[in-house]
Tab-separated table of N, CA and C in Angstrom:
chain	number	residue	atom	x	y	z
P	154	ILE	N	161.197	159.912	128.946
P	154	ILE	CA	162.260	160.863	129.833
P	154	ILE	C	162.676	161.996	129.086
P	155	GLY	N	162.449	163.102	129.466
P	155	GLY	CA	162.707	164.456	128.847
P	155	GLY	C	164.505	164.456	128.355
P	156	ASP	N	164.616	165.575	128.293
P	156	ASP	CA	166.282	165.827	127.913
P	156	ASP	C	166.422	166.528	129.388
P	157	ASP	N	167.817	166.193	129.460
P	157	ASP	CA	168.337	166.381	130.086
P	157	ASP	C	168.097	166.091	131.838
P	158	SER	N	167.501	165.071	131.924
P	158	SER	CA	166.993	164.766	133.017
P	158	SER	C	168.128	164.009	133.868
P	159	ASN	N	168.986	163.383	133.070
P	159	ASN	CA	170.181	162.682	133.786
P	159	ASN	C	169.945	161.796	134.537
P	160	ILE	N	169.440	160.938	134.112
P	160	ILE	CA	168.829	159.563	134.823
P	160	ILE	C	170.392	158.857	135.635
P	161	GLY	N	171.082	158.739	134.592
P	161	GLY	CA	172.351	158.256	134.588
P	161	GLY	C	172.096	156.628	134.659
P	162	GLU	N	172.986	155.702	134.320
P	162	GLU	CA	172.656	154.158	134.808
P	162	GLU	C	171.853	153.687	135.292
P	163	ALA	N	171.816	154.262	136.763
P	163	ALA	CA	171.378	153.562	137.840
P	163	ALA	C	169.776	153.888	137.833
P	164	GLY	N	169.145	155.084	137.092
P	164	GLY	CA	167.975	155.301	136.795
P	164	GLY	C	167.417	154.394	135.803
P	165	ALA	N	168.585	154.169	134.334
P	165	ALA	CA	168.363	153.496	133.234
P	165	ALA	C	167.994	151.849	133.878
P	166	LYS	N	168.651	151.580	134.651
P	166	LYS	CA	168.434	150.187	135.465
P	166	LYS	C	167.362	150.050	136.076
P	167	ALA	N	167.082	150.994	137.143
P	167	ALA	CA	166.005	150.834	137.988
P	167	ALA	C	164.832	150.984	136.881
P	168	LEU	N	164.334	151.486	136.126
P	168	LEU	CA	163.651	151.874	135.049
P	168	LEU	C	163.224	150.533	134.380
P	169	ALA	N	164.594	149.894	133.983
P	169	ALA	CA	164.395	148.769	133.238
P	169	ALA	C	163.759	147.504	134.226
P	170	GLU	N	164.277	147.198	135.460
P	170	GLU	CA	164.009	146.545	136.267
P	170	GLU	C	162.583	146.197	136.700
P	171	ARG	N	162.017	147.398	136.685
P	171	ARG	CA	160.630	147.534	137.238
P	171	ARG	C	159.607	147.814	136.279
P	172	CYS	N	160.011	148.194	134.890
P	172	CYS	CA	158.912	148.529	133.712
P	172	CYS	C	159.309	147.454	132.319
P	173	LYS	N	159.654	146.468	132.855
P	173	LYS	CA	159.693	145.095	131.800
P	173	LYS	C	158.607	145.092	130.773
P	174	ALA	N	157.312	145.466	130.931
P	174	ALA	CA	156.622	145.389	129.981
P	174	ALA	C	156.612	146.072	128.753
P	175	LEU	N	157.175	147.433	129.097
P	175	LEU	CA	157.255	148.490	127.735
P	175	LEU	C	157.480	147.888	126.775
P	176	THR	N	156.557	148.439	125.988
P	176	THR	CA	156.529	148.170	124.620
P	176	THR	C	157.196	149.963	123.707
P	177	THR	N	157.235	151.031	124.319
P	177	THR	CA	157.236	152.010	123.750
P	177	THR	C	158.454	152.671	125.102
P	178	LEU	N	159.546	153.241	124.508
P	178	LEU	CA	160.590	153.935	125.554
P	178	LEU	C	161.180	155.157	124.946
P	179	SER	N	161.261	155.880	125.426
P	179	SER	CA	162.320	157.391	124.558
P	179	SER	C	162.796	157.696	125.558
P	180	ILE	N	164.204	158.068	125.474
P	180	ILE	CA	164.929	158.457	126.432
P	180	ILE	C	165.763	159.576	125.691
P	181	GLY	N	165.754	161.173	126.330
P	181	GLY	CA	165.817	161.915	125.780
P	181	GLY	C	167.351	162.143	125.657
P	182	ASN	N	167.515	163.543	124.970
P	182	ASN	CA	169.198	164.227	125.142
P	182	ASN	C	169.860	164.178	126.442
P	183	GLY	N	170.907	163.583	126.798
P	183	GLY	CA	172.157	164.308	127.883
P	183	GLY	C	171.293	163.693	129.176
P	184	ASN	N	171.213	162.239	129.292
P	184	ASN	CA	170.546	161.711	130.158
P	184	ASN	C	171.920	160.482	130.680
P	185	ASN	N	172.680	160.206	129.875
P	185	ASN	CA	173.976	159.570	130.548
P	185	ASN	C	173.664	158.577	130.902
P	186	ILE	N	172.898	157.470	130.089
P	186	ILE	CA	172.304	156.756	130.637
P	186	ILE	C	173.736	155.424	130.328
P	187	GLY	N	174.594	155.288	129.738
P	187	GLY	CA	175.544	154.987	129.334
P	187	GLY	C	175.474	153.512	128.837
P	188	GLN	N	176.740	152.734	128.558
P	188	GLN	CA	176.673	151.288	128.562
P	188	GLN	C	176.179	150.171	129.257
P	189	ALA	N	175.915	150.487	130.488
P	189	ALA	CA	175.288	149.463	131.285
P	189	ALA	C	173.822	149.949	131.682
P	190	GLY	N	173.443	151.193	131.517
P	190	GLY	CA	171.986	151.366	131.068
P	190	GLY	C	171.457	150.818	129.898
P	191	ALA	N	171.787	151.046	129.046
P	191	ALA	CA	171.362	150.364	128.102
P	191	ALA	C	171.345	149.135	127.502
P	192	ARG	N	172.446	148.413	128.499
P	192	ARG	CA	172.638	147.451	128.645
P	192	ARG	C	170.912	146.639	129.355
P	193	ALA	N	171.077	147.091	130.437
P	193	ALA	CA	169.976	146.621	131.354
P	193	ALA	C	168.975	146.869	130.772
P	194	ILE	N	168.337	148.516	129.860
P	194	ILE	CA	166.996	148.393	129.224
P	194	ILE	C	166.707	147.051	128.322
P	195	ALA	N	167.863	146.757	127.763
P	195	ALA	CA	167.763	145.692	126.678
P	195	ALA	C	167.468	144.318	127.009
P	196	GLU	N	168.247	144.000	128.266
P	196	GLU	CA	168.081	142.914	128.938
P	196	GLU	C	166.817	142.612	129.737
P	197	HIS	N	166.071	143.669	130.059
P	197	HIS	CA	164.974	143.308	131.070
P	197	HIS	C	163.807	143.728	130.185
P	198	CYS	N	163.811	144.931	129.191
P	198	CYS	CA	162.391	145.332	128.538
P	198	CYS	C	162.472	144.504	126.956
P	199	THR	N	162.537	143.424	127.133
P	199	THR	CA	162.661	142.278	125.928
P	199	THR	C	161.385	142.903	124.870
P	200	THR	N	160.293	143.416	125.170
P	200	THR	CA	159.515	143.720	124.471
P	200	THR	C	159.047	144.911	123.985
P	201	LEU	N	160.113	145.546	123.929
P	201	LEU	CA	159.983	147.040	123.301
P	201	LEU	C	160.086	146.924	121.713
P	202	LYS	N	159.286	147.409	121.164
P	202	LYS	CA	158.608	147.659	119.914
P	202	LYS	C	159.089	148.821	118.844
P	203	ALA	N	159.448	150.064	119.958
P	203	ALA	CA	159.711	151.173	120.002
P	203	ALA	C	160.767	151.760	120.473
P	204	LEU	N	162.188	151.974	120.560
P	204	LEU	CA	163.137	152.406	121.460
P	204	LEU	C	163.907	153.649	120.721
P	205	THR	N	163.612	155.096	121.719
P	205	THR	CA	164.350	156.362	121.024
P	205	THR	C	165.621	156.523	122.351
P	206	ILE	N	166.583	156.667	121.710
P	206	ILE	CA	167.777	157.179	122.648
P	206	ILE	C	168.529	158.630	122.131
P	207	GLY	N	168.265	159.392	122.811
P	207	GLY	CA	168.848	160.407	122.475
P	207	GLY	C	170.169	160.708	122.431
P	208	ASN	N	170.898	162.076	121.604
P	208	ASN	CA	172.445	162.289	122.087
P	208	ASN	C	173.364	162.353	123.207
P	209	GLU	N	173.887	162.226	123.700
P	209	GLU	CA	174.594	162.394	125.073
P	209	GLU	C	174.130	161.342	125.681
P	210	ASN	N	174.071	159.907	125.530
P	210	ASN	CA	173.614	158.893	126.355
P	210	ASN	C	174.795	158.085	126.216
P	211	SER	N	175.626	157.965	125.653
P	211	SER	CA	176.673	157.008	125.706
P	211	SER	C	176.968	155.487	126.010
P	212	ILE	N	175.649	154.973	125.074
P	212	ILE	CA	175.437	153.430	124.992
P	212	ILE	C	176.697	153.092	124.691
P	213	GLY	N	177.536	153.611	123.402
P	213	GLY	CA	178.786	152.454	122.995
P	213	GLY	C	178.605	151.713	122.492
P	214	GLU	N	179.441	150.808	121.647
P	214	GLU	CA	179.218	149.409	121.206
P	214	GLU	C	178.599	148.385	121.986
P	215	ALA	N	179.265	148.297	123.410
P	215	ALA	CA	178.039	147.241	124.200
P	215	ALA	C	176.887	147.256	124.162
P	216	GLY	N	176.398	149.018	124.264
P	216	GLY	CA	175.238	149.195	124.491
P	216	GLY	C	174.319	149.185	123.520
P	217	ALA	N	174.862	149.137	121.740
P	217	ALA	CA	174.122	149.032	120.702
P	217	ALA	C	174.303	147.285	120.842
P	218	GLN	N	175.116	147.030	121.108
P	218	GLN	CA	175.012	145.271	121.032
P	218	GLN	C	174.238	144.619	121.670
P	219	ALA	N	173.815	144.993	123.091
P	219	ALA	CA	173.170	144.202	123.865
P	219	ALA	C	171.376	144.951	123.236
P	220	ILE	N	171.236	146.106	122.821
P	220	ILE	CA	169.800	146.482	121.862
P	220	ILE	C	169.618	145.217	120.738
P	221	ALA	N	170.750	145.030	120.368
P	221	ALA	CA	170.678	143.938	119.542
P	221	ALA	C	169.921	142.621	119.621
P	222	GLU	N	170.945	142.419	120.301
P	222	GLU	CA	170.844	140.854	120.792
P	222	GLU	C	169.349	140.701	121.876
P	223	HIS	N	168.992	141.675	122.103
P	223	HIS	CA	168.035	141.503	123.363
P	223	HIS	C	166.678	141.845	122.571
P	224	CYS	N	166.656	143.213	122.377
P	224	CYS	CA	164.964	143.767	121.563
P	224	CYS	C	164.932	143.493	120.432
P	225	ARG	N	164.756	141.723	120.188
P	225	ARG	CA	164.195	141.431	118.799
P	225	ARG	C	163.189	141.775	117.872
P	226	ALA	N	161.853	142.185	118.961
P	226	ALA	CA	160.850	142.903	118.714
P	226	ALA	C	160.877	144.349	118.297
P	227	LEU	N	161.937	144.870	118.202
P	227	LEU	CA	161.787	146.293	117.673
P	227	LEU	C	161.175	146.330	116.263
P	228	THR	N	160.787	147.394	116.315
P	228	THR	CA	160.073	147.814	114.764
P	228	THR	C	160.897	149.291	114.375
P	229	SER	N	161.211	149.867	115.270
P	229	SER	CA	161.137	151.456	115.168
P	229	SER	C	162.703	151.426	116.092
P	230	LEU	N	163.614	151.744	115.750
P	230	LEU	CA	165.078	152.239	116.818
P	230	LEU	C	165.487	153.642	116.288
P	231	SER	N	165.696	154.252	117.031
P	231	SER	CA	166.526	156.066	116.801
P	231	SER	C	167.433	156.289	118.008
P	232	ILE	N	168.912	155.957	117.190
P	232	ILE	CA	169.878	156.107	118.492
P	232	ILE	C	170.359	157.385	117.525
P	233	GLY	N	170.533	158.766	118.918
P	233	GLY	CA	171.472	159.719	118.281
P	233	GLY	C	172.487	159.415	118.759
P	234	GLY	N	173.554	160.676	117.806
P	234	GLY	CA	174.893	160.626	118.151
P	234	GLY	C	176.009	159.412	118.030
P	235	TRP	N	174.961	158.374	117.135
P	235	TRP	CA	175.781	157.042	117.349
P	235	TRP	C	177.102	156.914	116.109
P	236	LYS	N	178.251	156.411	116.203
P	236	LYS	CA	179.506	157.121	115.337
P	236	LYS	C	179.239	155.556	114.559
P	237	VAL	N	178.700	155.662	113.633
P	237	VAL	CA	178.314	154.223	112.688
P	237	VAL	C	179.671	153.616	111.974
P	238	VAL	N	180.305	152.577	112.661
P	238	VAL	CA	181.323	152.038	112.428
P	238	VAL	C	180.734	150.442	112.005
P	239	ALA	N	181.493	149.536	111.458
P	239	ALA	CA	181.590	148.426	111.832
P	239	ALA	C	181.318	147.693	112.786
P	240	PRO	N	181.205	146.960	113.573
P	240	PRO	CA	180.054	146.070	113.034
P	240	PRO	C	178.832	146.392	113.397
P	241	GLU	N	178.355	147.684	114.027
P	241	GLU	CA	177.266	147.893	114.738
P	241	GLU	C	176.307	148.200	113.863
P	242	PRO	N	175.900	148.649	112.461
P	242	PRO	CA	175.029	148.388	112.244
P	242	PRO	C	174.105	147.385	111.745
P	243	THR	N	175.598	146.467	110.966
P	243	THR	CA	174.911	145.044	110.664
P	243	THR	C	174.580	144.624	111.856
P	244	THR	N	175.207	144.132	113.451
P	244	THR	CA	174.429	143.458	114.461
P	244	THR	C	172.843	144.081	114.323
P	245	VAL	N	172.766	145.170	114.258
P	245	VAL	CA	171.293	145.835	114.762
P	245	VAL	C	170.380	144.861	113.719
P	246	ILE	N	170.700	145.247	112.521
P	246	ILE	CA	169.656	144.804	111.531
P	246	ILE	C	169.804	143.164	111.513
P	247	ASP	N	171.099	142.931	111.860
P	247	ASP	CA	170.928	141.261	111.818
P	247	ASP	C	169.840	140.576	112.440
P	248	HIS	N	169.949	141.506	113.859
P	248	HIS	CA	169.530	140.678	115.211
P	248	HIS	C	167.896	141.367	114.971
P	249	CYS	N	167.460	142.274	114.532
P	249	CYS	CA	166.276	143.126	114.516
P	249	CYS	C	165.672	142.769	113.348
P	250	LYS	N	165.322	141.749	113.196
P	250	LYS	CA	164.163	141.398	111.850
P	250	LYS	C	163.006	141.767	111.398
P	251	LYS	N	162.328	142.358	112.443
P	251	LYS	CA	161.317	142.994	112.805
P	251	LYS	C	161.407	144.635	112.242
P	252	LEU	N	162.980	145.148	112.496
P	252	LEU	CA	163.094	146.719	112.019
P	252	LEU	C	162.218	147.468	111.129
P	253	THR	N	162.003	148.027	110.858
P	253	THR	CA	161.123	148.936	109.400
P	253	THR	C	161.613	150.581	109.369
P	254	VAL	N	161.835	150.800	110.633
P	254	VAL	CA	162.105	152.297	111.051
P	254	VAL	C	163.602	152.267	111.576
P	255	LEU	N	164.161	152.956	110.908
P	255	LEU	CA	166.013	153.253	111.531
P	255	LEU	C	166.409	154.754	111.337
P	256	THR	N	166.477	155.411	112.657
P	256	THR	CA	167.295	156.539	112.420
P	256	THR	C	168.309	156.688	113.235
P	257	ILE	N	169.306	157.030	112.788
P	257	ILE	CA	170.782	156.859	112.873
P	257	ILE	C	171.006	158.692	113.447
P	258	GLY	N	171.164	159.093	114.499
P	258	GLY	CA	171.636	160.679	114.101
P	258	GLY	C	173.334	160.382	114.458
P	259	ALA	N	174.202	160.216	113.151
P	259	ALA	CA	175.219	160.017	113.353
P	259	ALA	C	176.215	160.931	113.424
P	260	ARG	N	177.315	160.642	114.066
P	260	ARG	CA	178.399	162.226	114.479
P	260	ARG	C	179.217	162.073	113.476
P	261	GLU	N	179.469	160.744	113.061
P	261	GLU	CA	180.423	160.093	111.990
P	261	GLU	C	179.803	158.985	111.387
P	262	MET	N	179.600	158.902	110.194
P	262	MET	CA	179.347	158.029	109.346
P	262	MET	C	180.310	157.728	107.917
P	263	LYS	N	181.092	156.477	108.653
P	263	LYS	CA	182.342	156.331	107.922
P	263	LYS	C	181.779	155.349	106.852
P	264	LYS	N	182.492	155.215	105.447
P	264	LYS	CA	182.005	154.682	104.062
P	264	LYS	C	181.810	153.332	104.345
P	265	ASP	N	182.441	152.296	105.145
P	265	ASP	CA	181.889	151.320	105.630
P	265	ASP	C	180.482	150.541	106.491
P	266	GLY	N	180.372	151.919	107.245
P	266	GLY	CA	178.824	152.059	107.613
P	266	GLY	C	177.877	151.968	106.649
P	267	THR	N	178.092	153.010	105.815
P	267	THR	CA	177.133	153.400	104.776
P	267	THR	C	176.985	152.462	103.808
P	268	LEU	N	178.300	151.698	103.519
P	268	LEU	CA	177.596	150.502	102.602
P	268	LEU	C	176.935	149.494	103.239
P	269	MET	N	177.237	148.941	104.410
P	269	MET	CA	176.723	147.881	105.042
P	269	MET	C	175.235	148.190	105.025
P	270	LEU	N	174.573	149.500	105.643
P	270	LEU	CA	173.294	150.020	105.741
P	270	LEU	C	172.715	149.761	104.580
P	271	ALA	N	173.234	150.125	103.596
P	271	ALA	CA	172.827	149.978	101.804
P	271	ALA	C	172.362	148.735	101.575
P	272	VAL	N	173.532	147.912	102.033
P	272	VAL	CA	173.444	146.499	101.627
P	272	VAL	C	172.358	145.771	102.681
P	273	LEU	N	172.581	145.736	103.575
P	273	LEU	CA	171.401	145.037	104.853
P	273	LEU	C	170.059	145.681	105.192
P	274	CYS	N	169.964	146.727	104.515
P	274	CYS	CA	168.589	147.279	104.924
P	274	CYS	C	167.207	147.096	103.984
P	275	LYS	N	167.174	145.729	103.625
P	275	LYS	CA	166.193	145.679	102.478
P	275	LYS	C	164.899	145.749	103.474
P	276	SER	N	164.645	145.093	104.380
P	276	SER	CA	163.442	145.087	105.122
P	276	SER	C	162.756	146.721	106.126
P	277	LEU	N	163.731	147.786	105.913
P	277	LEU	CA	163.542	148.931	106.399
P	277	LEU	C	162.591	149.898	105.063
P	278	THR	N	161.432	150.255	106.026
P	278	THR	CA	160.861	151.293	105.003
P	278	THR	C	160.822	152.676	105.455
P	279	SER	N	162.015	153.052	106.017
P	279	SER	CA	162.087	154.225	106.466
P	279	SER	C	163.753	154.527	107.441
P	280	LEU	N	164.310	155.033	106.808
P	280	LEU	CA	165.642	154.907	107.031
P	280	LEU	C	166.194	157.130	107.119
P	281	SER	N	167.105	157.189	108.277
P	281	SER	CA	167.403	158.657	108.595
P	281	SER	C	168.597	158.775	108.723
P	282	ILE	N	169.460	159.245	108.054
P	282	ILE	CA	170.590	159.110	109.089
P	282	ILE	C	171.444	161.151	108.981
């Protein structure tokens, strides 16, 4: 889904409910899927192996948590505009055991977030912050 398509929560939910077999999904910047849209994607698209969510999608802590809990097949995850603080990175890394590529377009990287990534990212082959 391209940048600024502005699919919103409703569009993300509709996509998730109808495209449950997706293994790769890329949502560009400025689509405003919100926490509910991220949760719908996570709950319905559990076979995702690669997920990219651009900036200005406002997935928040609840969206990141849902992705971590439901998308356990992920090998590649990219989230733009993520405010990296405890416990979000820990949650993703703890739940997504197959994750080898993590890209965080961090708006803010706090010291505890950096330390957690350094300690917990033993399975990653690629980390971009």
